[in-house]
Coordinates of C-alpha atoms in Angstrom, one line a residue:
Chain S
M178 CA -11.0 -27.2 -18.7
L179 CA -8.9 -25.3 -21.2
N180 CA -12.0 -23.4 -22.2
N181 CA -12.6 -22.6 -18.6
L182 CA -9.0 -21.4 -18.2
F183 CA -9.1 -19.1 -21.2
S184 CA -12.6 -17.6 -20.4
L185 CA -11.5 -17.0 -16.8
T186 CA -8.3 -15.3 -18.1
A187 CA -10.3 -13.0 -20.3
K188 CA -12.5 -12.0 -17.4
L189 CA -9.7 -11.5 -14.9
T190 CA -7.8 -9.4 -17.5
I191 CA -10.5 -6.7 -17.4
P192 CA -9.9 -5.2 -13.9
I193 CA -6.1 -5.5 -14.2
T194 CA -5.9 -3.9 -17.6
L195 CA -8.1 -1.0 -16.6
G196 CA -6.1 -0.5 -13.4
A197 CA -2.9 -0.6 -15.4
L198 CA -4.2 2.0 -17.8
C199 CA -4.9 4.2 -14.8
G200 CA -1.2 3.8 -13.9
T201 CA 0.0 4.4 -17.4
I202 CA -2.2 7.4 -18.1
S203 CA -1.1 9.2 -14.9
E204 CA 2.5 8.2 -15.0
R205 CA 3.0 9.2 -18.6
G206 CA 2.1 12.7 -17.5
G207 CA 4.7 12.5 -14.7
V208 CA 2.4 11.8 -11.7
I209 CA 3.4 8.8 -9.6
M210 CA 0.3 6.6 -9.1
L211 CA 0.3 4.2 -6.2
G212 CA -3.4 4.7 -5.5
V213 CA -4.8 2.4 -8.1
E214 CA -5.9 -0.2 -5.5
G215 CA -7.9 2.4 -3.6
M216 CA -9.5 3.9 -6.7
M217 CA -10.6 0.4 -7.8
L218 CA -12.0 -0.3 -4.3
F219 CA -14.0 2.9 -4.3
G220 CA -15.2 2.1 -7.8
A221 CA -16.4 -1.3 -6.7
F222 CA -18.1 0.1 -3.7
F223 CA -19.9 3.0 -5.4
A224 CA -21.0 0.7 -8.2
V225 CA -22.8 -1.5 -5.7
L226 CA -24.2 1.5 -3.9
G227 CA -25.6 3.0 -7.1
S228 CA -27.1 -0.3 -8.1
F229 CA -28.5 -0.8 -4.6
L230 CA -30.1 2.6 -4.4
S231 CA -31.6 2.7 -7.9
G232 CA -32.1 -0.9 -8.7
S233 CA -30.2 -0.4 -11.9
A234 CA -26.6 -1.6 -12.3
W235 CA -26.1 1.0 -15.0
V236 CA -26.6 3.7 -12.4
G237 CA -24.0 1.9 -10.4
L238 CA -21.6 2.0 -13.2
L239 CA -22.2 5.8 -13.4
F240 CA -21.6 6.1 -9.7
A241 CA -18.3 4.3 -10.1
L242 CA -17.1 6.5 -12.9
L243 CA -18.1 9.6 -11.0
S244 CA -16.4 8.5 -7.8
G245 CA -13.2 7.6 -9.8
A246 CA -13.2 10.9 -11.6
I247 CA -13.5 12.9 -8.4
L248 CA -10.8 10.8 -6.7
G249 CA -8.5 11.2 -9.7
A250 CA -8.9 15.0 -9.6
L251 CA -8.4 15.1 -5.8
Y252 CA -5.3 12.9 -6.1
C253 CA -4.0 15.4 -8.6
L254 CA -4.9 18.3 -6.3
F255 CA -2.9 16.8 -3.5
C256 CA 0.0 15.9 -5.7
I257 CA 0.3 19.2 -7.6
K258 CA -1.4 22.0 -5.7
F259 CA -0.5 20.7 -2.2
R260 CA 2.9 19.4 -3.4
G261 CA 2.4 16.1 -1.6
H262 CA 4.8 13.2 -1.4
Q263 CA 3.1 11.3 -4.3
S264 CA 3.9 7.7 -3.3
V265 CA 2.7 8.4 0.2
I266 CA -0.5 10.0 -1.0
G267 CA -1.1 6.8 -3.0
V268 CA -0.6 4.6 0.1
G269 CA -2.9 6.9 2.1
L270 CA -5.6 6.7 -0.6
N271 CA -5.4 2.9 -0.5
M272 CA -5.8 2.8 3.3
L273 CA -8.6 5.4 3.1
A274 CA -10.5 3.3 0.5
S275 CA -10.2 0.2 2.6
G276 CA -11.4 1.9 5.7
L277 CA -14.1 4.2 4.4
T278 CA -15.8 1.6 2.2
Q279 CA -16.0 -0.7 5.3
V280 CA -17.4 2.0 7.5
L281 CA -20.0 2.9 4.9
L282 CA -20.7 -0.8 4.3
K283 CA -21.5 -1.3 7.9
S284 CA -23.7 1.7 8.2
I285 CA -25.7 1.1 5.0
W286 CA -26.1 -2.7 5.1
G287 CA -25.8 -3.1 8.9
Q288 CA -23.3 -5.9 8.6
E289 CA -19.5 -6.2 8.5
G290 CA -17.7 -7.7 5.5
M291 CA -20.2 -7.7 2.7
S292 CA -23.1 -5.9 1.2
S293 CA -26.4 -7.4 0.2
F294 CA -26.9 -8.7 -3.4
V295 CA -27.5 -6.1 -6.1
S296 CA -28.5 -6.2 -9.7
T297 CA -25.7 -6.6 -12.1
I298 CA -24.7 -5.5 -15.6
P299 CA -26.1 -8.3 -17.9
N300 CA -23.6 -10.2 -20.1
I301 CA -23.8 -9.8 -23.9
K302 CA -24.7 -13.0 -25.6
L303 CA -23.7 -13.4 -29.2
S304 CA -25.6 -16.6 -29.9
F305 CA -24.4 -17.0 -33.5
L306 CA -20.9 -17.6 -32.0
K307 CA -22.1 -20.4 -29.8
N308 CA -20.5 -23.2 -31.8
V309 CA -17.5 -21.3 -33.3
P310 CA -14.4 -22.6 -31.6
V311 CA -12.0 -20.2 -29.9
L312 CA -14.3 -17.2 -30.5
N313 CA -17.1 -18.6 -28.4
I314 CA -14.8 -18.7 -25.4
L315 CA -14.2 -14.9 -25.6
F316 CA -17.4 -13.6 -27.2
Y317 CA -20.3 -16.0 -26.7
D318 CA -21.3 -14.9 -23.2
Q319 CA -19.1 -12.0 -22.3
S320 CA -19.4 -9.1 -19.9
P321 CA -19.8 -5.7 -21.6
Y322 CA -16.8 -4.7 -19.6
F323 CA -14.7 -6.8 -21.9
Y324 CA -15.7 -4.5 -24.8
F325 CA -15.3 -1.4 -22.6
M326 CA -11.7 -2.5 -21.9
I327 CA -10.9 -3.0 -25.6
I328 CA -12.4 0.4 -26.5
I329 CA -10.5 2.1 -23.7
V330 CA -7.2 0.5 -24.6
A331 CA -7.7 1.4 -28.3
L332 CA -8.8 5.0 -27.4
T333 CA -5.8 5.5 -25.1
W334 CA -3.5 4.2 -27.8
F335 CA -5.1 6.5 -30.3
V336 CA -5.0 9.6 -28.1
F337 CA -1.4 8.9 -27.0
Y338 CA 0.1 8.2 -30.4
K339 CA -2.2 9.8 -33.0
T340 CA -3.2 13.1 -31.6
K341 CA -1.4 16.4 -30.8
V342 CA -2.8 16.3 -27.3
G343 CA -1.3 12.9 -26.7
L344 CA 2.1 13.9 -28.0
R345 CA 2.1 16.9 -25.8
Y346 CA 0.9 14.9 -22.8
R347 CA 3.7 12.3 -23.3
A348 CA 6.2 15.0 -23.6
I349 CA 5.0 16.5 -20.3
G350 CA 5.9 13.2 -18.6
D351 CA 9.5 13.5 -19.9
H352 CA 10.2 17.2 -20.0
P353 CA 7.5 19.2 -18.3
L354 CA 9.4 22.4 -18.3
A355 CA 10.2 22.3 -22.0
V356 CA 6.5 21.7 -22.7
K357 CA 5.6 24.6 -20.4
T358 CA 7.8 27.0 -22.3
T359 CA 5.8 26.3 -25.5
G360 CA 2.8 27.9 -23.7
V361 CA 1.0 24.7 -22.7
N362 CA -0.7 24.6 -19.3
V363 CA 1.1 21.5 -18.0
N364 CA -1.0 21.2 -14.8
K365 CA -4.3 21.5 -16.7
Y366 CA -3.3 18.5 -18.8
R367 CA -2.4 16.6 -15.7
Y368 CA -5.7 17.4 -14.0
V369 CA -7.7 16.2 -17.0
A370 CA -5.6 13.1 -17.4
L371 CA -5.8 12.1 -13.7
T372 CA -9.5 12.6 -13.7
I373 CA -9.8 10.2 -16.6
A374 CA -7.3 7.8 -15.1
G375 CA -9.3 7.7 -11.9
A376 CA -12.5 7.0 -13.7
V377 CA -10.9 4.2 -15.7
A378 CA -9.5 2.5 -12.5
S379 CA -12.9 2.8 -10.8
L380 CA -14.5 1.2 -13.8
G381 CA -12.1 -1.7 -13.4
G382 CA -13.1 -1.9 -9.8
S383 CA -16.8 -1.9 -10.6
F384 CA -16.4 -4.8 -12.9
L385 CA -15.5 -6.9 -9.8
S386 CA -18.6 -5.9 -7.9
I387 CA -21.4 -5.5 -10.4
S388 CA -20.4 -7.8 -13.2
Y389 CA -18.0 -10.5 -12.0
N390 CA -19.8 -10.6 -8.6
N391 CA -23.1 -9.2 -7.5
L392 CA -22.1 -7.6 -4.2
F393 CA -19.4 -5.6 -2.5
V394 CA -17.0 -7.5 -0.2
A395 CA -14.5 -5.7 2.1
D396 CA -11.1 -5.3 0.3
M397 CA -12.5 -7.2 -2.7
V398 CA -9.9 -5.7 -5.0
S399 CA -7.3 -7.8 -3.0
G400 CA -4.1 -6.6 -4.6
R401 CA -5.3 -6.3 -8.2
G402 CA -4.4 -2.6 -8.1
F403 CA -0.8 -3.4 -7.3
M404 CA -0.8 -6.1 -9.9
A405 CA -2.1 -3.5 -12.3
L406 CA 0.9 -1.2 -11.4
G407 CA 3.2 -4.2 -12.1
A408 CA 1.4 -4.7 -15.4
S409 CA 1.8 -1.0 -16.3
I410 CA 5.5 -1.2 -15.7
F411 CA 5.8 -4.6 -17.3
G412 CA 4.0 -3.2 -20.3
G413 CA 6.5 -0.4 -20.6
W414 CA 3.9 2.4 -19.8
T415 CA 2.1 1.8 -23.1
P416 CA -1.6 1.0 -23.5
L417 CA -1.1 -2.1 -25.6
G418 CA 1.7 -3.2 -23.3
C419 CA -0.7 -2.8 -20.3
F420 CA -3.2 -5.1 -22.0
F421 CA -0.7 -7.8 -22.8
A422 CA 1.0 -7.6 -19.4
S423 CA -2.3 -7.8 -17.7
T424 CA -3.2 -10.9 -19.7
V425 CA -0.1 -12.6 -18.2
F426 CA -1.1 -11.6 -14.7
A427 CA -4.7 -12.7 -15.3
F428 CA -3.5 -16.0 -16.8
S429 CA -1.4 -16.9 -13.8
Q430 CA -4.4 -16.0 -11.6
A431 CA -6.7 -18.1 -13.7
L432 CA -4.2 -21.0 -13.7
S433 CA -4.1 -21.0 -9.9
Y434 CA -8.0 -21.1 -9.8
T435 CA -8.6 -23.8 -12.4
V436 CA -5.6 -26.1 -12.8
K437 CA -4.4 -28.6 -10.3
L438 CA -0.7 -28.8 -10.8
N439 CA 2.0 -30.5 -8.8
I440 CA 3.6 -27.1 -8.1
P441 CA 2.1 -25.4 -5.1
I442 CA -0.4 -22.7 -6.0
Y443 CA 1.7 -20.1 -4.2
F444 CA 4.5 -20.4 -6.8
I445 CA 2.1 -20.0 -9.7
Q446 CA 0.7 -16.8 -8.1
M447 CA 4.2 -15.5 -7.8
I448 CA 4.9 -15.8 -11.5
P449 CA 3.7 -12.3 -12.6
Y450 CA 5.5 -10.5 -9.8
L451 CA 8.8 -12.3 -10.5
T452 CA 8.3 -11.8 -14.2
T453 CA 7.9 -8.0 -13.6
I454 CA 11.1 -7.9 -11.6
L455 CA 13.0 -10.0 -14.2
I456 CA 11.8 -7.8 -17.0
L457 CA 13.0 -4.8 -15.1
I458 CA 16.4 -6.4 -14.6
F459 CA 16.8 -7.3 -18.2
T460 CA 15.4 -4.1 -19.7
G461 CA 17.5 -2.3 -17.0
R462 CA 18.0 1.3 -17.5
R463 CA 15.7 1.6 -20.4
A464 CA 12.7 0.6 -18.4
H465 CA 12.7 3.8 -16.4
G466 CA 9.5 5.1 -17.7
P467 CA 8.7 8.7 -17.9
E468 CA 11.7 10.8 -17.0
A469 CA 10.0 13.4 -15.0
L470 CA 8.0 11.1 -12.8
G471 CA 7.1 12.9 -9.7
K472 CA 8.4 16.3 -10.8
L473 CA 6.2 19.3 -10.3
V474 CA 5.8 22.4 -12.4
D475 CA 4.5 25.7 -10.9
Chain V
M156 CA 26.7 30.8 13.0
L157 CA 26.1 27.4 14.6
K158 CA 23.7 28.9 17.0
E159 CA 21.8 30.5 14.2
N160 CA 21.5 27.1 12.5
N161 CA 20.3 25.5 15.7
K162 CA 17.7 28.2 16.0
K163 CA 16.6 27.6 12.5
T164 CA 16.3 23.8 12.9
L165 CA 14.4 24.4 16.2
M166 CA 12.0 26.7 14.4
S167 CA 11.4 24.4 11.5
F168 CA 11.0 21.6 14.1
G169 CA 8.4 23.7 15.8
S170 CA 6.5 24.4 12.6
D171 CA 6.7 20.7 11.7
L172 CA 5.2 19.9 15.0
F173 CA 2.5 22.5 14.5
Y174 CA 1.6 21.1 11.0
S175 CA 1.6 17.5 12.4
F176 CA -0.7 18.6 15.2
I177 CA -3.1 20.4 12.8
S178 CA -3.1 17.4 10.5
I179 CA -4.1 15.1 13.4
L180 CA -6.8 17.5 14.5
L181 CA -8.2 17.8 11.0
S182 CA -8.2 14.1 10.5
L183 CA -10.0 13.5 13.8
L184 CA -12.5 16.2 12.8
I185 CA -13.2 14.5 9.4
G186 CA -13.4 11.2 11.3
A187 CA -16.0 12.7 13.5
I188 CA -18.0 13.9 10.5
V189 CA -17.9 10.4 9.1
I190 CA -19.2 9.1 12.4
L191 CA -22.0 11.7 12.3
I192 CA -22.9 10.7 8.7
V193 CA -23.2 7.1 9.7
G194 CA -25.6 8.2 12.3
E195 CA -23.8 8.0 15.6
N196 CA -22.6 10.6 18.1
P197 CA -18.9 11.3 17.6
I198 CA -18.4 12.4 21.2
V199 CA -19.8 9.1 22.5
A200 CA -17.8 7.2 19.9
F201 CA -14.5 8.9 20.8
K202 CA -15.2 8.5 24.5
E203 CA -15.6 4.8 24.0
L204 CA -12.5 4.7 21.9
L205 CA -10.5 6.4 24.7
K206 CA -12.1 4.0 27.3
G207 CA -11.0 1.1 25.1
A208 CA -7.5 2.4 24.9
F209 CA -7.1 3.5 28.6
G210 CA -10.1 2.2 30.5
N211 CA -8.2 -0.1 32.9
K212 CA -4.8 -1.7 33.3
T213 CA -5.5 -4.5 30.8
Y214 CA -6.6 -2.0 28.1
I215 CA -3.5 0.2 28.7
A216 CA -1.2 -2.8 28.5
N217 CA -2.8 -4.1 25.3
T218 CA -2.6 -0.6 23.8
L219 CA 1.2 -0.5 24.5
S220 CA 1.7 -3.9 23.0
R221 CA 0.0 -2.8 19.8
A222 CA 2.6 -0.1 19.5
V223 CA 5.5 -2.5 19.3
P224 CA 5.2 -3.7 15.7
L225 CA 4.4 -0.2 14.6
I226 CA 7.6 1.1 16.2
F227 CA 9.7 -1.4 14.4
C228 CA 8.0 -0.8 11.1
G229 CA 8.1 3.0 11.6
L230 CA 11.8 2.9 12.4
S231 CA 12.4 0.8 9.3
V232 CA 10.6 3.3 7.0
A233 CA 12.2 6.3 8.9
L234 CA 15.7 4.9 8.4
S235 CA 15.1 4.4 4.6
Q236 CA 13.7 7.9 4.2
R237 CA 16.7 9.4 6.0
C238 CA 18.8 7.8 3.2
G239 CA 16.5 9.1 0.5
I240 CA 14.8 5.8 -0.1
F241 CA 11.2 4.9 0.4
N242 CA 10.8 1.5 2.0
I243 CA 7.3 0.4 1.0
G244 CA 8.4 -3.2 1.5
A245 CA 8.3 -3.4 5.3
E246 CA 5.1 -5.5 5.0
G247 CA 6.9 -8.3 3.1
Q248 CA 10.0 -8.0 5.2
L249 CA 8.2 -8.5 8.4
Y250 CA 6.7 -11.7 7.1
L251 CA 10.1 -13.0 6.2
G252 CA 11.4 -12.1 9.7
A253 CA 8.4 -13.8 11.3
M254 CA 8.9 -16.9 9.2
A255 CA 12.6 -17.1 9.9
V256 CA 11.9 -17.0 13.6
S257 CA 9.0 -19.5 13.4
I258 CA 11.3 -22.0 11.6
V259 CA 14.5 -21.6 13.5
G260 CA 12.5 -21.5 16.7
L261 CA 11.3 -25.0 16.1
Y262 CA 14.9 -26.2 16.3
S263 CA 16.1 -24.1 19.2
S264 CA 13.6 -25.1 21.9
S265 CA 16.3 -26.7 23.9
L266 CA 18.2 -23.4 24.3
P267 CA 17.8 -21.6 27.6
H268 CA 15.3 -18.7 27.4
F269 CA 17.8 -15.9 27.9
I270 CA 20.0 -17.2 25.0
A271 CA 17.2 -18.2 22.8
I272 CA 15.4 -14.9 22.7
P273 CA 18.4 -12.7 21.7
F274 CA 19.3 -15.4 19.2
L275 CA 15.9 -15.5 17.6
F276 CA 15.8 -11.7 17.4
I277 CA 19.0 -11.8 15.5
V278 CA 17.4 -14.5 13.2
G279 CA 14.3 -12.4 12.7
F280 CA 16.5 -9.4 11.9
L281 CA 18.5 -11.4 9.3
G282 CA 15.3 -12.8 7.8
G283 CA 13.9 -9.4 7.2
A284 CA 17.3 -8.1 6.1
I285 CA 17.3 -10.7 3.2
G286 CA 14.1 -9.0 2.0
G287 CA 15.7 -5.5 2.3
F288 CA 18.9 -6.8 0.6
L289 CA 17.0 -7.9 -2.5
V290 CA 15.3 -4.4 -2.8
G291 CA 18.7 -2.8 -2.2
I292 CA 20.6 -4.8 -4.7
L293 CA 17.9 -4.3 -7.4
K294 CA 18.2 -0.5 -6.7
S295 CA 22.0 -0.2 -6.5
K296 CA 22.9 -2.7 -9.2
F297 CA 20.1 -2.4 -11.7
Q298 CA 18.7 1.0 -10.9
I299 CA 15.2 -0.4 -10.3
S300 CA 13.0 1.9 -8.3
E301 CA 12.7 0.6 -4.8
V302 CA 9.0 1.4 -4.7
I303 CA 8.3 -0.9 -7.6
S304 CA 10.5 -3.8 -6.6
A305 CA 9.3 -3.7 -3.0
I306 CA 5.6 -3.8 -4.0
M307 CA 6.3 -6.8 -6.2
L308 CA 8.5 -8.5 -3.6
N309 CA 5.9 -7.9 -0.9
Y310 CA 3.7 -10.3 -2.7
V311 CA 6.5 -12.7 -3.5
F312 CA 7.5 -12.9 0.2
K313 CA 3.9 -13.2 1.4
L314 CA 3.2 -16.0 -1.0
F315 CA 6.5 -17.7 -0.2
T316 CA 5.9 -17.6 3.6
S317 CA 2.4 -18.9 3.0
F318 CA 3.9 -21.8 1.0
L319 CA 6.2 -22.6 3.9
A320 CA 3.4 -22.5 6.4
S321 CA 1.1 -24.6 4.2
G322 CA 3.7 -27.2 3.1
P323 CA 7.0 -27.9 4.7
F324 CA 6.4 -26.5 8.1
T325 CA 2.6 -26.8 8.4
S326 CA 1.0 -27.6 11.7
G327 CA -1.5 -29.7 9.8
E328 CA -4.6 -27.7 10.9
T329 CA -7.1 -26.1 8.6
S330 CA -5.6 -22.6 8.9
V331 CA -2.3 -22.0 7.2
Q332 CA 0.2 -21.8 10.1
T333 CA 3.4 -23.4 11.3
I334 CA 3.9 -25.7 14.3
K335 CA 3.6 -23.9 17.7
L336 CA 6.9 -23.0 19.3
S337 CA 7.9 -24.3 22.7
E338 CA 6.7 -22.2 25.6
N339 CA 10.3 -21.7 26.5
L340 CA 10.5 -19.2 23.6
N341 CA 7.6 -17.0 24.7
L342 CA 8.6 -13.5 25.6
T343 CA 8.0 -12.7 29.3
T344 CA 4.6 -11.1 29.8
L345 CA 4.9 -7.9 31.9
I346 CA 1.3 -7.7 33.1
K347 CA -0.6 -11.0 33.6
G348 CA -3.5 -11.6 31.2
T349 CA -2.3 -9.0 28.7
K350 CA -0.3 -9.1 25.5
L351 CA 2.3 -6.7 26.8
T352 CA 5.7 -8.4 26.8
T353 CA 9.3 -7.4 27.1
S354 CA 9.3 -6.7 23.4
I355 CA 8.3 -3.1 24.1
F356 CA 11.7 -2.6 25.8
I357 CA 13.4 -4.2 22.8
A358 CA 11.5 -1.8 20.5
L359 CA 12.5 1.2 22.6
F360 CA 16.1 0.0 22.7
F361 CA 16.2 -0.2 18.9
A362 CA 14.8 3.3 18.7
L363 CA 17.6 4.5 20.8
L364 CA 20.1 2.5 18.8
L365 CA 18.8 4.1 15.6
Y366 CA 19.1 7.5 17.1
I367 CA 22.7 6.9 18.1
F368 CA 23.5 5.4 14.7
L369 CA 22.0 8.2 12.7
W370 CA 23.2 11.2 14.7
K371 CA 26.3 10.0 16.6
T372 CA 28.2 7.9 14.1
T373 CA 30.1 8.7 10.8
S374 CA 28.1 6.1 8.9
G375 CA 24.9 7.6 10.1
F376 CA 26.1 11.0 9.0
K377 CA 27.0 9.7 5.5
L378 CA 23.6 8.1 5.3
R379 CA 21.8 11.3 6.1
A380 CA 24.0 13.2 3.8
T381 CA 23.1 10.8 1.0
G382 CA 19.4 11.3 1.8
L383 CA 19.7 15.1 1.7
N384 CA 21.6 15.3 -1.5
E385 CA 22.9 12.2 -3.3
T386 CA 25.0 14.0 -5.9
A387 CA 26.8 16.1 -3.3
A388 CA 27.3 13.0 -1.2
K389 CA 28.8 11.1 -4.1
A390 CA 31.0 14.1 -5.0
S391 CA 32.4 14.1 -1.4
G392 CA 33.4 10.4 -1.8
I393 CA 30.5 8.6 -0.3
N394 CA 29.8 5.3 -2.0
A395 CA 26.1 6.0 -2.3
S396 CA 25.1 2.7 -3.9
L397 CA 26.8 0.6 -1.3
L398 CA 25.2 2.8 1.4
T399 CA 21.8 2.2 -0.2
L400 CA 22.3 -1.5 -0.1
L401 CA 23.4 -1.6 3.5
T402 CA 20.6 0.8 4.5
M403 CA 18.0 -1.4 2.9
C404 CA 19.4 -4.4 4.7
L405 CA 19.0 -2.6 8.0
C406 CA 15.5 -1.4 7.1
G407 CA 14.5 -5.0 6.2
G408 CA 16.0 -6.2 9.5
L409 CA 14.0 -3.6 11.5
A410 CA 10.8 -4.7 9.8
G411 CA 11.8 -8.3 10.4
L412 CA 11.9 -7.5 14.1
A413 CA 8.2 -6.4 13.9
G414 CA 7.4 -9.9 12.7
T415 CA 9.7 -11.4 15.4
S416 CA 8.1 -9.6 18.2
E417 CA 4.6 -10.6 17.0
V418 CA 5.6 -14.3 16.7
L419 CA 7.5 -14.6 20.0
G420 CA 5.2 -12.2 22.0
N421 CA 1.8 -12.8 20.5
Y422 CA 1.1 -15.8 18.2
H423 CA 4.0 -18.2 19.1
R424 CA 3.9 -19.4 15.5
F425 CA 3.6 -18.0 11.9
I426 CA 0.0 -17.5 10.8
E427 CA -0.8 -16.6 7.2
G428 CA -1.8 -13.0 7.0
F429 CA -1.2 -12.2 10.7
S430 CA -0.2 -8.6 10.0
P431 CA -3.0 -6.0 9.6
S432 CA -0.7 -4.2 7.2
Y433 CA 1.7 -3.0 9.9
G434 CA 4.2 -2.4 7.2
F435 CA 2.0 0.2 5.5
T436 CA 1.0 1.8 8.8
G437 CA 4.7 2.0 9.4
I438 CA 4.9 4.4 6.5
A439 CA 2.3 6.6 8.2
V440 CA 4.1 6.4 11.5
A441 CA 7.5 7.4 10.0
I442 CA 6.1 10.3 8.1
L443 CA 4.0 11.7 10.9
G444 CA 7.0 11.1 13.2
K445 CA 9.2 13.1 10.8
N446 CA 11.5 10.1 10.4
H447 CA 12.9 10.7 13.9
P448 CA 13.0 7.8 16.4
V449 CA 11.2 9.8 19.1
G450 CA 8.6 10.9 16.6
V451 CA 8.2 7.3 15.5
I452 CA 7.6 6.2 19.1
L453 CA 5.0 8.9 19.8
T454 CA 3.1 8.3 16.6
S455 CA 3.2 4.5 17.1
L456 CA 1.5 5.2 20.5
L457 CA -1.1 7.4 18.9
F458 CA -1.9 4.8 16.2
A459 CA -1.9 2.1 18.8
I460 CA -4.4 4.1 20.9
L461 CA -6.6 4.5 17.9
N462 CA -6.4 0.8 16.9
S463 CA -7.0 -0.6 20.3
G464 CA -9.7 1.8 21.2
A465 CA -11.5 1.1 18.0
L466 CA -12.4 -2.4 19.1
R467 CA -14.4 -1.2 22.0
M468 CA -15.9 1.6 20.0
A469 CA -17.1 -0.9 17.4
R470 CA -18.6 -3.2 20.2
V471 CA -20.4 -0.4 22.0
T472 CA -21.6 1.8 19.1
S473 CA -22.6 0.8 15.6
V474 CA -19.6 2.5 14.1
S475 CA -17.2 0.2 12.3
S476 CA -13.8 -0.1 13.8
N477 CA -12.5 0.8 10.4
V478 CA -13.3 4.5 11.1
V479 CA -9.9 4.4 12.7
S480 CA -8.1 3.5 9.5
V481 CA -10.0 6.3 7.8
I482 CA -8.6 8.7 10.4
Q483 CA -5.1 7.2 10.0
S484 CA -5.2 7.4 6.3
L485 CA -6.3 11.0 6.4
I486 CA -3.4 11.8 8.8
I487 CA -1.0 10.2 6.3
I488 CA -2.4 12.2 3.4
A489 CA -2.5 15.5 5.4
V490 CA 1.1 15.0 6.6
A491 CA 2.3 14.0 3.2
A492 CA 1.0 17.2 1.7
P493 CA 1.9 19.9 4.3
E494 CA 1.4 22.6 1.7
M495 CA -2.3 22.0 2.0
I496 CA -2.5 24.0 5.2
K497 CA -0.1 26.5 3.9
V498 CA -2.2 27.0 0.8
F499 CA -5.2 27.8 2.9
R500 CA -3.2 30.2 5.0
R501 CA -1.9 32.0 1.9
N502 CA -5.4 32.3 0.5
K503 CA -6.5 33.8 3.8
N504 CA -3.7 36.3 3.9
A505 CA -4.4 37.3 0.3
K506 CA -7.9 38.3 1.3

């Protein structure tokens, strides 16, 4: 049972971490990101569509990445060029994703609620780990998405803290005008970052539909995007923080699926949300995140 | 001077109205394109939608009843935005209000109808206000962004109410719901066989109340001043953090009334997940309604027409009823980014 709990935690961590990275990447550059849920949902949908049309789940993955990148860029366009109310644009995107995926779902598969089954991304089996304790839970039969997640977390960390571009980008989130005066095109950085962030979130969504499941179900992201936002904050807007915070969220989810406790399931599911709030209370004013969140630069 | 100002507000109100109108048209147009893409005739679809909303007396009554929770949630969000806060937590608050009413209602079945109903509306208001209070205290005491805490608390409240409906107050049936309330507590139906109840008058009454509060009282003036410029408000001696806290309590209460009207007028008990995200639609309603009670009523009606017509449209054509939430979300996005239309105009002028 314990094995089951940990392997489920590892799987459930994937979408939340990727969603949290989307939040962290965009908010470190000063753009408020409430649309993670919607981007993940579009990712999940287009992954299934790609897989359905071509028969190959890898094409589905490509569809998901593309849809996320386009959404990310559009999100940025509305926030920066059209100077939209960023939180509201996020809420709008989430509603749009929920509605549009269901409209397309019905017209493509002719039924409400769920798509037909599609081919999925095969798991990677490292058979030499079959009998190694601990490692076999994580690596014996694991979705490639698990490795994607690790790579993306590492890459984001590297770019953020070890490159000039990352340093500039983080500075944009705190003092965009100061960075602008050094001749950096602040908005260009934001467009690129949001495009990447969108693709990352959609990748997280596609895990749910073409790896963890083999179909698209209406609203299948079911709040993971908001959990991811919580994880991004909980993790202090850092890539590694995102990963660890997401593990906590995933663990409490896995706990509620696998373990029969005397405590009602609802309280276990509450843990991550309450933890996020408690952490914000205790870290108080320091947990404010990027200083210039939501500020625009012409 | 004053006249000049009035003229200015009137003009900006006019251009606001113009942009709202364009946004709605644009969104309907995109909705029509979506319908075309899925292979149906948009004119037929919209015709069925209108028939579903206005086709006969029953349809009209049900459309009006759908506007009620939206009005309450819209007022909740509008009030918060007037104070410079963004209440994204209406969804959780309305669950709290609904649950408070469903529990207290169980113990007040012996009260006469005309006492029980106002009493339960107060209970629902207080239930929602607790949710708003938590967000408010986190913001004013700990400087935690109300957006973040409200998103987290939405889940906490939803899970908590589900717990109450599944455990301590469960009706014992398979679906997670509380015990049915006594018929004595049902709101009076205005037209037989429809869902339209007296709650619509209560919603309109609260819209009026909010208008008077915001524009005819000192507290309302302070609230709006804080929303326009917090620093200036503080400098002139307004206790902004206390005001934030009180405003969030009121916002929570208004959202709680949405839950109350649904429980007493529609379901007569708490049912897990009964709200088709009224709280989030309330955000759209408030923004499209320019955070004004009259605007909120009008946009609630518009959204109610779309929602109730969608059911018939989905029955008669092959278009999913969700096309309506596509249109609504596009309206939100377009209205939230008014510069979009201005940017197009500027480009046109430049040519």
